[in-house]
Every structure is written in structure tokens, then in C-alpha cells.
XYZ file of C-alpha atoms in Angstrom:
240
model
C 0.168 0.254 -0.021
C 1.489 3.410 -0.740
C 3.066 5.196 1.569
C 2.637 2.549 4.255
C 6.197 1.345 6.035
C 6.832 -1.985 6.709
C 8.732 -2.110 10.053
C 11.399 -4.411 10.655
C 11.378 -3.887 14.411
C 10.693 -6.423 16.869
C 7.140 -6.795 17.613
C 5.807 -4.840 21.100
C 5.287 -7.277 23.726
C 2.516 -8.501 24.868
C -0.586 -10.159 24.736
C -3.530 -9.553 21.784
C -6.177 -6.547 22.506
C -9.201 -8.703 24.080
C -12.192 -7.799 22.527
C -13.658 -6.900 25.917
C -11.295 -4.022 25.769
C -11.719 -3.178 22.192
C -15.945 -2.669 23.438
C -14.555 -0.701 26.449
C -12.565 1.508 24.433
C -15.899 2.111 21.779
C -18.115 2.787 25.019
C -15.800 5.167 26.485
C -14.924 6.685 23.210
C -18.421 7.570 22.828
C -18.912 8.891 25.822
C -15.620 10.906 26.457
C -13.978 13.803 24.582
C -10.827 14.152 22.836
C -10.387 17.567 22.900
C -6.659 18.113 22.578
C -6.142 15.041 20.323
C -8.776 16.184 18.005
C -7.198 19.487 17.287
C -4.729 17.891 15.548
C -5.067 19.117 12.003
C -1.864 18.087 10.294
C 0.737 15.033 9.228
C 4.043 16.226 8.447
C 6.711 13.488 7.681
C 10.540 14.547 8.253
C 13.410 13.089 9.904
C 15.222 13.528 12.805
C 18.940 12.230 14.214
C 20.085 12.056 17.690
C 21.852 15.346 18.909
C 24.819 12.946 19.915
C 24.869 11.072 16.826
C 24.130 12.076 13.041
C 24.237 8.805 12.106
C 21.317 7.424 13.819
C 18.374 8.965 11.896
C 14.979 8.260 11.804
C 12.019 8.946 10.085
C 9.295 10.637 12.149
C 5.737 11.493 11.186
C 4.546 14.253 13.120
C 0.905 14.962 13.747
C 0.259 18.676 14.809
C -2.258 21.313 15.986
C -1.698 24.417 17.284
C -1.795 26.387 20.198
C -2.281 29.778 18.510
C -0.793 31.241 15.596
C 2.942 31.045 17.119
C 3.029 27.702 18.726
C 2.036 24.235 17.400
C 2.627 20.910 18.978
C 3.128 17.386 17.768
C 2.838 13.759 18.497
C 5.559 11.910 16.830
C 5.083 8.289 15.521
C 7.086 5.716 13.781
C 4.710 5.426 11.273
C 1.523 6.362 10.045
C -1.043 3.082 10.009
C -3.136 1.735 13.283
C 0.476 -0.016 14.980
C 2.585 3.107 14.863
C 4.376 3.867 18.028
C 4.410 6.958 19.786
C 7.992 7.791 19.831
C 8.278 11.744 20.924
C 7.042 15.006 20.497
C 7.649 18.143 18.965
C 7.033 22.042 19.758
C 7.249 24.623 17.247
C 6.926 28.070 17.918
C 8.054 31.124 15.802
C 10.931 33.213 15.215
C 9.619 36.089 17.194
C 8.771 33.493 20.649
C 12.275 31.582 19.331
C 14.113 35.233 19.979
C 13.233 35.442 23.658
C 14.445 32.639 24.839
C 17.880 32.427 26.565
C 20.914 31.231 24.656
C 21.419 28.030 27.141
C 17.734 26.970 25.843
C 17.916 27.941 22.421
C 20.653 25.046 22.122
C 17.834 22.874 22.660
C 15.829 23.521 19.572
C 16.280 23.099 15.498
C 15.659 25.522 12.638
C 13.169 24.046 9.943
C 14.499 26.377 6.831
C 16.566 23.619 5.377
C 14.358 20.721 6.122
C 11.626 22.973 4.275
C 13.839 24.225 1.587
C 15.315 21.025 0.656
C 11.989 19.185 0.193
C 12.577 16.571 2.789
C 10.098 17.587 5.168
C 6.422 17.204 3.361
C 2.840 16.139 4.274
C 1.978 13.005 2.681
C -0.768 12.640 0.051
C -1.429 16.772 0.359
C -0.797 18.840 -3.070
C 2.571 20.443 -3.534
C 0.600 23.853 -3.852
C -1.229 23.345 -0.493
C 1.238 22.431 1.550
C 3.716 25.448 0.143
C 0.874 27.512 1.999
C 1.728 26.270 5.146
C 5.369 25.356 5.233
C 6.119 28.552 3.821
C 5.529 29.403 7.513
C 7.385 26.511 9.224
C 10.520 27.721 6.996
C 10.780 30.362 9.973
C 10.532 28.227 12.764
C 12.151 26.411 15.142
C 11.460 23.030 17.066
C 12.262 21.465 20.185
C 11.872 17.742 19.937
C 12.573 14.683 22.473
C 12.145 10.899 21.505
C 11.115 8.787 23.866
C 11.140 5.228 22.160
C 14.725 4.464 20.135
C 12.895 2.511 17.487
C 16.267 2.500 15.145
C 18.390 0.246 17.493
C 15.564 -2.373 17.789
C 14.019 -1.428 21.378
C 10.592 -3.219 21.773
C 9.582 -0.971 24.769
C 10.594 2.897 25.228
C 13.633 1.865 27.380
C 16.509 4.179 28.714
C 15.589 8.004 28.950
C 14.278 10.604 26.558
C 16.455 11.979 24.020
C 17.026 15.243 22.548
C 16.815 15.053 19.044
C 17.994 17.127 15.860
C 17.225 17.823 12.167
C 19.025 18.452 9.130
C 20.965 21.363 8.074
C 22.419 20.999 4.797
C 23.122 18.716 2.044
C 25.250 15.591 2.381
C 23.457 14.684 6.426
C 20.445 12.577 4.839
C 21.245 8.927 4.789
C 20.691 8.267 1.087
C 18.508 4.975 1.730
C 16.553 6.080 4.142
C 15.663 9.241 1.874
C 14.845 6.942 -1.252
C 12.901 4.693 0.702
C 10.482 7.054 1.580
C 10.620 9.012 -1.735
C 9.056 5.873 -2.951
C 6.912 4.721 -0.603
C 5.099 8.467 -0.734
C 5.626 8.764 -4.523
C 7.673 12.362 -3.459
C 10.208 13.800 -4.946
C 12.739 16.185 -2.507
C 14.507 17.729 -5.665
C 11.376 18.816 -7.049
C 10.068 19.909 -3.739
C 13.408 21.931 -3.666
C 12.861 23.564 -7.029
C 9.320 24.528 -6.216
C 10.396 25.577 -2.499
C 13.424 27.890 -3.600
C 11.298 31.088 -3.303
C 10.746 30.420 0.451
C 13.194 32.427 3.223
C 14.061 31.494 6.592
C 13.918 33.228 9.758
C 14.324 37.012 9.924
C 18.048 37.761 9.796
C 19.055 34.152 9.692
C 18.988 31.473 11.527
C 20.312 32.106 15.367
C 23.622 30.823 15.921
C 22.762 29.347 19.074
C 19.841 27.000 17.600
C 21.006 23.673 16.435
C 22.841 23.129 19.224
C 24.972 25.663 18.717
C 26.799 24.088 16.391
C 27.905 21.014 19.143
C 26.385 17.713 19.532
C 23.725 17.670 22.470
C 23.097 14.091 24.641
C 20.418 13.794 27.423
C 22.122 12.189 30.527
C 20.847 11.074 33.630
C 22.233 12.548 36.971
C 21.240 11.214 40.401
C 21.341 13.961 43.003
C 20.103 14.466 46.214
C 16.435 14.486 46.690
C 15.504 17.943 48.852
C 12.974 17.164 51.339
C 10.018 19.868 51.961
C 9.934 22.570 54.051
C 9.076 21.674 57.976
C 5.332 22.162 58.334
C 4.479 22.070 54.514
C 2.133 19.006 55.264
C 4.233 16.809 53.134
C 5.405 13.389 53.622
C 8.840 11.794 53.238
C 9.510 8.340 52.443
C 12.863 6.817 53.140
């Protein structure tokens, strides 16, 4: 099927979903509201790499919704089918909001200009002219993304601590096999889209020098620290 990804990763462990569970889900779905999820209005496909290892690249399907004109939030899956795994989350902000962040925070965010103008960030099945209307805006934004599930190494559960991810910023970074696989499955041409998007412009004033790790690799690490006790008289309990 066009666009469907056949995963080579191990199956998620666990018993198959029981009929009683499925019926319960249908019942709750008929009663409850799902406001945050229902605000998702857009599917973007792109690529992320681990902030400390550019060779570890992942196909990332973003399902996004706007909080307002300058902030959108995206759930990231390893595919678009019913069995896709939720592997991360990304926040996207305007250049104006990004400029208000302290330098240490800016390092955790990546620019989107190259992703958009190179054609490697696209909306599956959406006609090119329709895509470009929104991608003109995305081209000027910055994103902060964490992945919780390291599917690229074959983990069958979200193991380890969340990792900061980065995005492509220049030619020669994207793994050719990964690019060709996506182009074939979605019947898209990154080179053709690059030509169609040549008129687009990135953030006013250029990409901030502190973005994209400030030009250096970043890795999330776990550090053991003393857990501070609550103030006396706060009513909180301390377990030892």
C-alpha cells in the first residue's frame, strides 16, 4: 500500500488486545471527549537524528495541532498506520518567540529552514501548492523535540531516558537509503520540491547561531542527585 511502512523492528511485547478491551474503548470513546487529540489537523513527515549521533536517523511522522498562530505541538510516531508507535513529541515556535529564549535554551531547538527548502519535510498525500502555503511559515520556525522510544536500535519498548533530537541543516547529512525509501513509498521527489520551494525564506535575520545545538552535539544524560526534603510544616510526607 502506498506510504505504508513495513517495520523491521521487533513486535511490541504483550498479549493481543482482547475483545472486551476493544468494546470498553468503544464505549468510553462514545462518552468522553478528546479535545487535545481532536485539534490535530496536520500530518508532516520528516527526519530526526540523535543530538549526539548524526548517523542515527529516524523517519518521524508528526501529527500536529496549533495552540495559537505562533505555537504548535506535535505527537511523533514511527509510521502512520494503526500499529504505529508513539516515539516522541515536538514543539514548534515562531522566530519571534524563539528570539525571547535564553541562549542555553536555544541550543535545544533546531531550525526548520533547510528541512523545508530541501523538500525533505512534506505532508503525505497533500498537493504541493497546498503544502507550500503552510510550509512558508514552518520555514521560519524552530522546533524542540524529544524521542522516548529508540526504535532505530530495535527496542521493543521505550527503554532508557528521553533523548534530544536534531534536524537536518545542510546537504549531505541525510542517509541516502532512508531518503530513497521514503521517496519511493510516498511517491515524492525531494529534488523537485526543492525547486518548487526555492522562493521560501527562513527566519528574519537568519538562523540564530545558538540553535541546532550551537553547532555542537547534545546528549541527554541521567544524573543522580539528592532529593530535597519539603519545608518543615508543609504537611508533605517524606518516604525513606
